[in-house]
Tab-separated table of C-alpha atoms in Angstrom:
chain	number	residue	atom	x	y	z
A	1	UNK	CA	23.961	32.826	-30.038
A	2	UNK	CA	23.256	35.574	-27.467
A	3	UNK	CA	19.799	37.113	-26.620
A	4	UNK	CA	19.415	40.456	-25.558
A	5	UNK	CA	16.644	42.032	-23.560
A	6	UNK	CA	18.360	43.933	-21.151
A	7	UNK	CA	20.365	47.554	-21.981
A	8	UNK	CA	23.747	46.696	-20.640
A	9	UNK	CA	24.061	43.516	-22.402
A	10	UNK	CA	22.749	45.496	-25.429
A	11	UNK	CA	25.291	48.138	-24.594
A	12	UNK	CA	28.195	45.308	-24.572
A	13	UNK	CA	27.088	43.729	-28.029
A	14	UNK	CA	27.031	47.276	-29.686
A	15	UNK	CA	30.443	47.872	-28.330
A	16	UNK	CA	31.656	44.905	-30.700
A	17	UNK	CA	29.465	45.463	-33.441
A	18	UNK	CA	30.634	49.070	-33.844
A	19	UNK	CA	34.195	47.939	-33.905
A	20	UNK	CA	33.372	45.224	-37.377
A	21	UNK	CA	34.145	46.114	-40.770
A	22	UNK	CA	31.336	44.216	-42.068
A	23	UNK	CA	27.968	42.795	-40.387
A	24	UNK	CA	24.763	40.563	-41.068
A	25	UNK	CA	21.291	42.044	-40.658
A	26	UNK	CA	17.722	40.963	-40.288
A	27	UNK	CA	14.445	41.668	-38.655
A	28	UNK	CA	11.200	38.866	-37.728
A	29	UNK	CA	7.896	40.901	-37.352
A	30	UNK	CA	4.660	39.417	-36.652
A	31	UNK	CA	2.986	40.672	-39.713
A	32	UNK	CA	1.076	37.100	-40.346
A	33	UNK	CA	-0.741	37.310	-36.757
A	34	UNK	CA	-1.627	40.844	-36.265
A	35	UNK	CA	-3.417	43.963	-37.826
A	36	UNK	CA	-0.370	46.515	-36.300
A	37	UNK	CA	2.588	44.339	-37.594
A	38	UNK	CA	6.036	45.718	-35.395
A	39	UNK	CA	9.212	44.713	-35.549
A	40	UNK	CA	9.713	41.811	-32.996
A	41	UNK	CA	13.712	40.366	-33.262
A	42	UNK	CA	16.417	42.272	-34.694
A	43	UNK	CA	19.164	39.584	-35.618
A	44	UNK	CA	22.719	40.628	-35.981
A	45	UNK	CA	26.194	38.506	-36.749
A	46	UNK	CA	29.419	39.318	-36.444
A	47	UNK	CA	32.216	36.909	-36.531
A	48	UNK	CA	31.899	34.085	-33.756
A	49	UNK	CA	28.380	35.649	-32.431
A	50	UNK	CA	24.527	35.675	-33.412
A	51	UNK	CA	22.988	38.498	-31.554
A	52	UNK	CA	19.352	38.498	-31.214
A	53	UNK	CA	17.751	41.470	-30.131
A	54	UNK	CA	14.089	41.495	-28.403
A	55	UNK	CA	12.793	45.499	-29.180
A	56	UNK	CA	9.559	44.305	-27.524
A	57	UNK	CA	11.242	44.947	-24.469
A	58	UNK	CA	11.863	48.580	-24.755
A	59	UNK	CA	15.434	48.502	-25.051
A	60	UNK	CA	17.185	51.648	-26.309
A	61	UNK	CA	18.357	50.887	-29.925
A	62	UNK	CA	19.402	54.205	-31.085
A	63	UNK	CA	23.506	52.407	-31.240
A	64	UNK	CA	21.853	49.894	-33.681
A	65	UNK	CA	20.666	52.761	-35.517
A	66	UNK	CA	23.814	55.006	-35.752
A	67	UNK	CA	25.239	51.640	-37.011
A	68	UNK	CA	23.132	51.159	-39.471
A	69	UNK	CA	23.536	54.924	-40.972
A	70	UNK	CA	27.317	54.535	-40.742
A	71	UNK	CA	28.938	54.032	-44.081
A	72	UNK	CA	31.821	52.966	-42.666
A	73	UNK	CA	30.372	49.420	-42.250
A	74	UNK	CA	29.025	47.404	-44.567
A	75	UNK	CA	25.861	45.733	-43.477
A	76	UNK	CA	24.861	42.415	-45.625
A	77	UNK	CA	20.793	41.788	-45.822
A	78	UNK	CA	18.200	39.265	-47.692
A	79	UNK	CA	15.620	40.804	-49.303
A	80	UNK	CA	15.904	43.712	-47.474
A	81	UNK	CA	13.161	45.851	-49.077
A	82	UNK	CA	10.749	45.157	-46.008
A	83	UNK	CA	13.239	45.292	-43.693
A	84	UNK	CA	14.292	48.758	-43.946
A	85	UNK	CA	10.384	49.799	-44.529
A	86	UNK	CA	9.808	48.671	-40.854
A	87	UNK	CA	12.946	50.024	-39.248
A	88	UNK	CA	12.420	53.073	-40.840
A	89	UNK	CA	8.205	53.289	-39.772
A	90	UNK	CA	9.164	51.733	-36.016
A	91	UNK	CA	12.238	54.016	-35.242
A	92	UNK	CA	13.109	56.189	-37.816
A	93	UNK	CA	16.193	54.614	-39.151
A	94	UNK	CA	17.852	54.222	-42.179
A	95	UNK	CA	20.548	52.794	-44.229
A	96	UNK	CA	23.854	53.319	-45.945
A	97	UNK	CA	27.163	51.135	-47.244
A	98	UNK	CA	24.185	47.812	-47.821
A	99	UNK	CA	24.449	44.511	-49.924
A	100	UNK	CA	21.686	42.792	-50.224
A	101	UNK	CA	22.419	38.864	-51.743
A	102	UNK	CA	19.086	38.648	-52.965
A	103	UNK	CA	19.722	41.248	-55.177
A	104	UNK	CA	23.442	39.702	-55.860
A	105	UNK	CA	21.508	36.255	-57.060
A	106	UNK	CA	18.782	37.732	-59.199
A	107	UNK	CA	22.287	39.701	-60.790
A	108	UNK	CA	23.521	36.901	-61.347
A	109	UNK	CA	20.842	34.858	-63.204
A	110	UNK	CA	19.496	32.441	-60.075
A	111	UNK	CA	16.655	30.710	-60.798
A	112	UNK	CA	16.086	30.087	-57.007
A	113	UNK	CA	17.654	33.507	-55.091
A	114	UNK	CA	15.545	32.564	-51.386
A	115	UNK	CA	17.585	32.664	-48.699
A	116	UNK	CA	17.224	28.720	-47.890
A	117	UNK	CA	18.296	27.908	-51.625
A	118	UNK	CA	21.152	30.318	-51.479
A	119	UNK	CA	22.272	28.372	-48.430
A	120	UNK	CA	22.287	25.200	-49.865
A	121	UNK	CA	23.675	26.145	-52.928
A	122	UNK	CA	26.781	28.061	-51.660
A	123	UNK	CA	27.299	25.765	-48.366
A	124	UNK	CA	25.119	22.513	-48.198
A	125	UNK	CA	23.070	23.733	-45.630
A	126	UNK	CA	19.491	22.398	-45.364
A	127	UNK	CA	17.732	25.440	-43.690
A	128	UNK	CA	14.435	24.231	-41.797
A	129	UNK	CA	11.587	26.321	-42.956
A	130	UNK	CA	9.082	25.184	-40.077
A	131	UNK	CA	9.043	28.717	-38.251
A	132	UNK	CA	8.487	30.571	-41.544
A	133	UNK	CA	5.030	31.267	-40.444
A	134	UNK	CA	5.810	31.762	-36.639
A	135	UNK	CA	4.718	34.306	-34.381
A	136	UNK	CA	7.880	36.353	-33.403
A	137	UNK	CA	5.902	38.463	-30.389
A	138	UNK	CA	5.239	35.694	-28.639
A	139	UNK	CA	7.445	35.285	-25.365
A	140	UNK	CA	9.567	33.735	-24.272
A	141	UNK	CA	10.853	32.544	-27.458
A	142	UNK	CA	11.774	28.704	-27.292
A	143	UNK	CA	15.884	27.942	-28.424
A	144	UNK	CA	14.650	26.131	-32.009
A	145	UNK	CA	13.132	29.705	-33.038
A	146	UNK	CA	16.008	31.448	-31.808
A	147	UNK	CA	18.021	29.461	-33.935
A	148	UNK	CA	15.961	29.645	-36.991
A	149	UNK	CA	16.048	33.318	-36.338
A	150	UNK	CA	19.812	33.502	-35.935
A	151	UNK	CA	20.197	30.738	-39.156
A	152	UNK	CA	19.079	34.148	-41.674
A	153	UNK	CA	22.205	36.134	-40.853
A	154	UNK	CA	24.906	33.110	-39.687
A	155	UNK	CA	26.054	32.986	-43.024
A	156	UNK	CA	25.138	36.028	-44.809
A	157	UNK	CA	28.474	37.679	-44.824
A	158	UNK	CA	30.395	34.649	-46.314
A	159	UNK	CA	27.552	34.638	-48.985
A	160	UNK	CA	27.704	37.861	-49.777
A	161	UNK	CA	31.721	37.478	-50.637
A	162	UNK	CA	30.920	34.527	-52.425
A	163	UNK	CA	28.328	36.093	-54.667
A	164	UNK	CA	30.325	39.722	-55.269
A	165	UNK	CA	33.291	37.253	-56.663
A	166	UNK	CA	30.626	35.791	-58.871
A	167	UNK	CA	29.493	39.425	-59.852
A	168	UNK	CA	32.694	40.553	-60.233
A	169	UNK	CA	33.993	37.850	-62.574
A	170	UNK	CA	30.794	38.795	-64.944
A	171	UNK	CA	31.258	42.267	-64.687
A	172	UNK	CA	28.200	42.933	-63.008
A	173	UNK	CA	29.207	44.097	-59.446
A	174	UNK	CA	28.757	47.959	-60.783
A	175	UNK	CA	25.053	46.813	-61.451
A	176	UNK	CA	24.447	45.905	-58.260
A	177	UNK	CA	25.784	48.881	-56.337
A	178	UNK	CA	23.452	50.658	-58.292
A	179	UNK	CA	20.763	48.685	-57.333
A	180	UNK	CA	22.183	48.634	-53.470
A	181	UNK	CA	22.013	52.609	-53.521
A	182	UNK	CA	18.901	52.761	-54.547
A	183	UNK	CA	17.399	50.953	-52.137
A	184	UNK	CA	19.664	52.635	-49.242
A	185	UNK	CA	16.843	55.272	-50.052
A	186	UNK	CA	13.598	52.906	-49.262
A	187	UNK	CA	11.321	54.598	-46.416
A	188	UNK	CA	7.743	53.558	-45.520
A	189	UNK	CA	5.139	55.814	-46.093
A	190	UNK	CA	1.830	55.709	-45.238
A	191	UNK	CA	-0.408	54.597	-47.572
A	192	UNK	CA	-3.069	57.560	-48.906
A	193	UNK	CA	-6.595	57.215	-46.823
A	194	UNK	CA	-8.303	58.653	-50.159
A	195	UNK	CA	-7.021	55.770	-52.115
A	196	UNK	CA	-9.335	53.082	-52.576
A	197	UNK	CA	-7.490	49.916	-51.085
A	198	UNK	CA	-9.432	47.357	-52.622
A	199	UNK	CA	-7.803	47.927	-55.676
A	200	UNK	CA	-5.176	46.525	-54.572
A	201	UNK	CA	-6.779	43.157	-55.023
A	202	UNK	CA	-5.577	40.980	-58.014
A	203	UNK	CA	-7.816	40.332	-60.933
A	204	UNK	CA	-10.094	43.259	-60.770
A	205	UNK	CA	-9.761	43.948	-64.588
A	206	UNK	CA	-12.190	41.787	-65.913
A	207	UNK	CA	-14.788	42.686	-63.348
A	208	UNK	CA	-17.525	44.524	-63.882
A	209	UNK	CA	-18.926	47.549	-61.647
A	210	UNK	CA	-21.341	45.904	-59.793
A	211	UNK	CA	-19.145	43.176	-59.032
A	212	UNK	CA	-16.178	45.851	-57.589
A	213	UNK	CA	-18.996	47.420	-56.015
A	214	UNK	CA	-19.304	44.232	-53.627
A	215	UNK	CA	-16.051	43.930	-53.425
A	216	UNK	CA	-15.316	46.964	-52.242
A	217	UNK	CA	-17.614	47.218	-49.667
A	218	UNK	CA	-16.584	43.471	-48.459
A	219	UNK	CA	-12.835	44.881	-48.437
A	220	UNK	CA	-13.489	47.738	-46.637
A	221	UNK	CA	-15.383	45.261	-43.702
A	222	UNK	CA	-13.029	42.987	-43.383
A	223	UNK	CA	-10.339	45.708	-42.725
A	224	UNK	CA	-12.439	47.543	-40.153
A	225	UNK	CA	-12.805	43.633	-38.007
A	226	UNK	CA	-9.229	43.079	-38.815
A	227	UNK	CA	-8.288	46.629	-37.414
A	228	UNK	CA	-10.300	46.371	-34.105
A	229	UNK	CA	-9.290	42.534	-33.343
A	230	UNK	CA	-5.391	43.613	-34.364
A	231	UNK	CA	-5.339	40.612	-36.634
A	232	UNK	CA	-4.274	40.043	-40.079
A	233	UNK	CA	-7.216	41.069	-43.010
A	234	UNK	CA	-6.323	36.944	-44.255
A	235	UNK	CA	-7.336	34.949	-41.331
A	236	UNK	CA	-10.845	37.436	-40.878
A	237	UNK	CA	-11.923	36.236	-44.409
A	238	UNK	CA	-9.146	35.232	-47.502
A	239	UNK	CA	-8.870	37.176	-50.767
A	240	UNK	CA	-9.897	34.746	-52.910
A	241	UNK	CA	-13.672	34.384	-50.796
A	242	UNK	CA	-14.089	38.183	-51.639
A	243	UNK	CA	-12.998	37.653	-55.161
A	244	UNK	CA	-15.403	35.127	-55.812
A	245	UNK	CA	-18.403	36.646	-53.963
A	246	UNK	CA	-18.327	39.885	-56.024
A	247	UNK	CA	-17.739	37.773	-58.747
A	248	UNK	CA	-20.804	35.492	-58.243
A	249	UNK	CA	-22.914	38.455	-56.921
A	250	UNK	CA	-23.991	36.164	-53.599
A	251	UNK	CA	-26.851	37.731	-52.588
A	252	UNK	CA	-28.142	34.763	-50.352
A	253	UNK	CA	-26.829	32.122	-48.020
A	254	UNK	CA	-27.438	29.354	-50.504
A	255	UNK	CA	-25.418	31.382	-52.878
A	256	UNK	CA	-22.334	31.839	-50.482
A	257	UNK	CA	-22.500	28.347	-49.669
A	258	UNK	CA	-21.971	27.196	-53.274
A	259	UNK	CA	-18.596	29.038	-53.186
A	260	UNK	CA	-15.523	27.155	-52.889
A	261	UNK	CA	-13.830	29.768	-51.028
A	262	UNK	CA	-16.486	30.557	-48.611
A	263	UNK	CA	-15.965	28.409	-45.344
A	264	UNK	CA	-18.370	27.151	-43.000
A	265	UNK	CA	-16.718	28.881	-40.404
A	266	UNK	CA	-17.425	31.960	-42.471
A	267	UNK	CA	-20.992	31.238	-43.469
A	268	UNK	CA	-21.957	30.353	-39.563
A	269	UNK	CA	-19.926	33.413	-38.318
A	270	UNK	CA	-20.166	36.239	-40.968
A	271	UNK	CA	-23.066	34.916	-43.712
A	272	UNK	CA	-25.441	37.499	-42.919
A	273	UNK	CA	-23.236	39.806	-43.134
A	274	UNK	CA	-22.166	39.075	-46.154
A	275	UNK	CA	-25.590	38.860	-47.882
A	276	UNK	CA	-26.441	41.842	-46.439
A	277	UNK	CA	-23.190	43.670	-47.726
A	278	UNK	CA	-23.804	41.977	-51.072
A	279	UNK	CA	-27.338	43.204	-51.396
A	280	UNK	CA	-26.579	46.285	-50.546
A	281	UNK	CA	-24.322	46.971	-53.289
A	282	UNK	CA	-26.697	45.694	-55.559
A	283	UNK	CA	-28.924	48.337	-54.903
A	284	UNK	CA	-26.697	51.079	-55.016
A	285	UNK	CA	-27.139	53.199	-58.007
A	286	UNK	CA	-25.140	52.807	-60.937
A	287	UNK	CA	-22.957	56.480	-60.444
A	288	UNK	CA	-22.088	55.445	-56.511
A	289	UNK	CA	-20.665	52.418	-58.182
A	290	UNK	CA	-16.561	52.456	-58.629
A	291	UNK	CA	-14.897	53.110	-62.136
A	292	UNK	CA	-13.667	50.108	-63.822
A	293	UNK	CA	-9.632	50.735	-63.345
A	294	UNK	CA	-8.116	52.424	-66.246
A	295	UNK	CA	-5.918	50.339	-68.849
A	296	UNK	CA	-2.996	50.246	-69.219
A	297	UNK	CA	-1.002	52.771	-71.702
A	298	UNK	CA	-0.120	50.110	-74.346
A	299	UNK	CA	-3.445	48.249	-73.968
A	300	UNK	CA	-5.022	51.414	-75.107
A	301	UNK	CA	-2.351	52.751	-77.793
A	302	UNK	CA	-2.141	50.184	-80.689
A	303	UNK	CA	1.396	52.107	-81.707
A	304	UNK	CA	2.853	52.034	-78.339
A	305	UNK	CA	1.666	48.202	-78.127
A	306	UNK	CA	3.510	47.549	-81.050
A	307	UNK	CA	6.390	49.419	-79.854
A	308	UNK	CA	6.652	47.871	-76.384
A	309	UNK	CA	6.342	44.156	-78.086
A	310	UNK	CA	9.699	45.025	-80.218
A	311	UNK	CA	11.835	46.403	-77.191
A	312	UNK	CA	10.507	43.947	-75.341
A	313	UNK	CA	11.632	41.187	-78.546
A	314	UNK	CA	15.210	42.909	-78.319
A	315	UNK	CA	15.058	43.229	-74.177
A	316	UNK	CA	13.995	39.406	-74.376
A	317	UNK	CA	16.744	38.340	-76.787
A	318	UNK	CA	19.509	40.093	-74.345
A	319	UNK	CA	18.468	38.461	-70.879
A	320	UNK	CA	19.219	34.941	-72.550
A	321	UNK	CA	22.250	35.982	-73.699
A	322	UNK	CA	23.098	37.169	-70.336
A	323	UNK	CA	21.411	34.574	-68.172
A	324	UNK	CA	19.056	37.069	-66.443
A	325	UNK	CA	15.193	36.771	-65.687
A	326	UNK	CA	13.831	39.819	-68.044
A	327	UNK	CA	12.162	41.416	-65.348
A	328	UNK	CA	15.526	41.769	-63.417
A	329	UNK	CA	17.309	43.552	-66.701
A	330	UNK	CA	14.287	45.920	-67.671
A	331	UNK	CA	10.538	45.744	-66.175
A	332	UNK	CA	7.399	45.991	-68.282
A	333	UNK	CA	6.513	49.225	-67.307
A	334	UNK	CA	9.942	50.586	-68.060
A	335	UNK	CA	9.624	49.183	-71.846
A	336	UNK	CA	6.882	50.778	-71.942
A	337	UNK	CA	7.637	54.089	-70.337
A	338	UNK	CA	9.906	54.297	-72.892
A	339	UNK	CA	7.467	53.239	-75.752
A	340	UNK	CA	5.619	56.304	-74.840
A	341	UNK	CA	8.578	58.657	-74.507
A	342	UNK	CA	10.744	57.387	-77.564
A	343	UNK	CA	13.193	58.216	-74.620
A	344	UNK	CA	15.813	56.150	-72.599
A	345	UNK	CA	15.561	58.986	-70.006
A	346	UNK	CA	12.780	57.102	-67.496
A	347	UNK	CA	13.062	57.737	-64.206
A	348	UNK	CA	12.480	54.179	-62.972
A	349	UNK	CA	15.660	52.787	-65.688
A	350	UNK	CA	18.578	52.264	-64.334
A	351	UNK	CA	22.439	53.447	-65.621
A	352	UNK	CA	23.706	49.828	-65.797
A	353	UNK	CA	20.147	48.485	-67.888
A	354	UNK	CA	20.876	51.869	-69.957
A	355	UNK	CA	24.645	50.365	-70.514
A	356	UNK	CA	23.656	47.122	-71.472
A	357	UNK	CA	20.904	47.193	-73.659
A	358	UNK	CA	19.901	50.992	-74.243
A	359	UNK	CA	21.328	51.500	-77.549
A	360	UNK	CA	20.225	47.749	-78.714
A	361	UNK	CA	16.122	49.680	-77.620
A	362	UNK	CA	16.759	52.651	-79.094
A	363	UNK	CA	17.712	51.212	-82.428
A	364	UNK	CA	14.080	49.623	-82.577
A	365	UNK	CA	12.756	52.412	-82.458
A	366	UNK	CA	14.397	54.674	-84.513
């Protein structure tokens, strides 16, 4: 295992990176201890070596990124969706020739497809999960978290042949190269400042207006204290506290204090504030108060409910046969996309799902 902070010894690694066929990628970010997550280690194997890059000190990575672009060599990733988000949004780069094993596992009908039960699975390894949680800008970094760090691309390549054999006995290595390409194309984007984050928030839909009223205005706090500290929005206040004040409508500190969820850290350190923000919102007229969120398609069409239950019967009836979680072979909002369309042509469907069941949907609905 080497660790690289300094350009020449950067240089050097590149040099033998650029001359492999096939490498191991990953990235740590400190998204669990600040507002501004960044990319923090950049972790690269090749055979014999475990490079670990430290960005944080400003070396120049633009060889890592003409690597990455170059289809010439395969890179091998776990769950590489967030990943590529950040490399893209910290310096601009993207993808091409990628395998992704948690993709390969899902494929291939895993119940457990983390990288730790992959591990085990394929190689006995016990992977220790202590530094899951870590914070990967802190420096220096001491050896066990360098390990840990270097442990999520050690094997990756080796799994990744083990897993297209697998795929390829099944006939389903064509599926995922589909799936690979398609997230070669992942960027981050900016979410839209009109768009009202709270939403964003799980179990809204039973809520009433007055209730999202609260918690909107409690969401939008929190995010302006976790913003200015550069912490994460969780350890200002956890989702489940705003849940159940708007819920409860806490308009006093007696209230907040019969809430499970509601610390008293938070009551000593934020209760007026809260009160105040819940009061508030109580008062506001009923118009300044957000819409309930709109239901979904088949929730409000009876015919294209009853359509979407009979693909979903026949999409249901397919993943057993095949051994696949039914989510992995076709989505809930793709069964019902095409519900509504009467259509296999949905943008979000892909060739190989098309293949495999498309004609078995269509003949539901005909």
């Amino acid at each position: 295992m080497i660790f690289i902070d300094k350009q020449p010894a950067l240089d050097r690694a590149m040099d033998d990176v650029r001359r492999q066929p096939e490498i191991a990628v990953d990235t740590e970010a400190d998204s669990l201890h600040s507002y501004f997550d960044k990319v923090c280690l950049i972790q690269i194997s090749i055979p014999d070596q475990d490079l670990i890059i430290d960005p944080l000190a400003k070396v120049n990575l633009a060889r890592f990124g003409e690597t990455l672009a170059d289809p010439s060599i395969t890179k091998v990733l776990h769950g590489a969706d967030y990943d590529l988000r950040i490399l893209h949004r910290d310096f601009n780069f993207t993808i091409a020739n990628l395998i992704d094993t948690s993709i390969c596992a899902q494929l291939l009908g895993y119940e457990a497809f983390g990288l730790g039960a992959l591990l085990e699975r394929h190689f006995g390894l016990k992977v220790d999960k202590s530094h899951q949680r870590a914070d990967w800008a802190m420096r220096p970094l001491p050896p066990d978290m360098l390990e840990y760090a270097a442990m999520d691309t050690r094997y990756l390549v080796a799994l990744a042949q083990k897993l297209r054999l697998e795929l390829e006995a099944l006939g389903r290595w064509e599926w995922a190269v589909e799936e690979f390409s398609r997230l070669e194309q992942v960027r981050f984007t900016e979410r839209d400042e009109d768009d009202e984050p709270f939403r964003r928030l799980k179990g809204l839909g039973s809520l009433d207006r007055r209730s999202l009223g609260i918690i909107r205005a409690l969401h939008g706090w929190r995010d302006q204290l976790a913003r200015t500290a550069d912490r994460p929005p969780f350890k200002i206040i956890g989702n489940d506290a705003i849940m159940e004040i708007g819920k409860s409508k806490a308009a006093t500190e007696d209230a907040l204090a019969a809430l499970k969820s509601v610390s008293q850290y938070h009551r000593k350190r934020y209760g007026r504030d809260l009160v105040r923000m819940v009061s508030e919102a109580m008062a506001l007229d009923e118009n300044a108060l957000p819409e309930k969120g709109e239901s979904k398609p088949w929730q409000r069409d009876k015919q294209v409910e009853a359509r979407v239950n009979k693909l979903k019967t026949v999409r249901d009836k397919i993943a057993k046969e095949l051994k696949v979680d039914v989510s992995v072979l076709a989505p809930r909002h793709v069964l019902s996309a095409i519900a509504t369309t009467g259509s296999l042509d949905v943008p979000a469907m892909r060739d190989w799902q098309r293949r495999v069941l498309g004609d078995a949907l269509m003949a539901v609905l005909s």
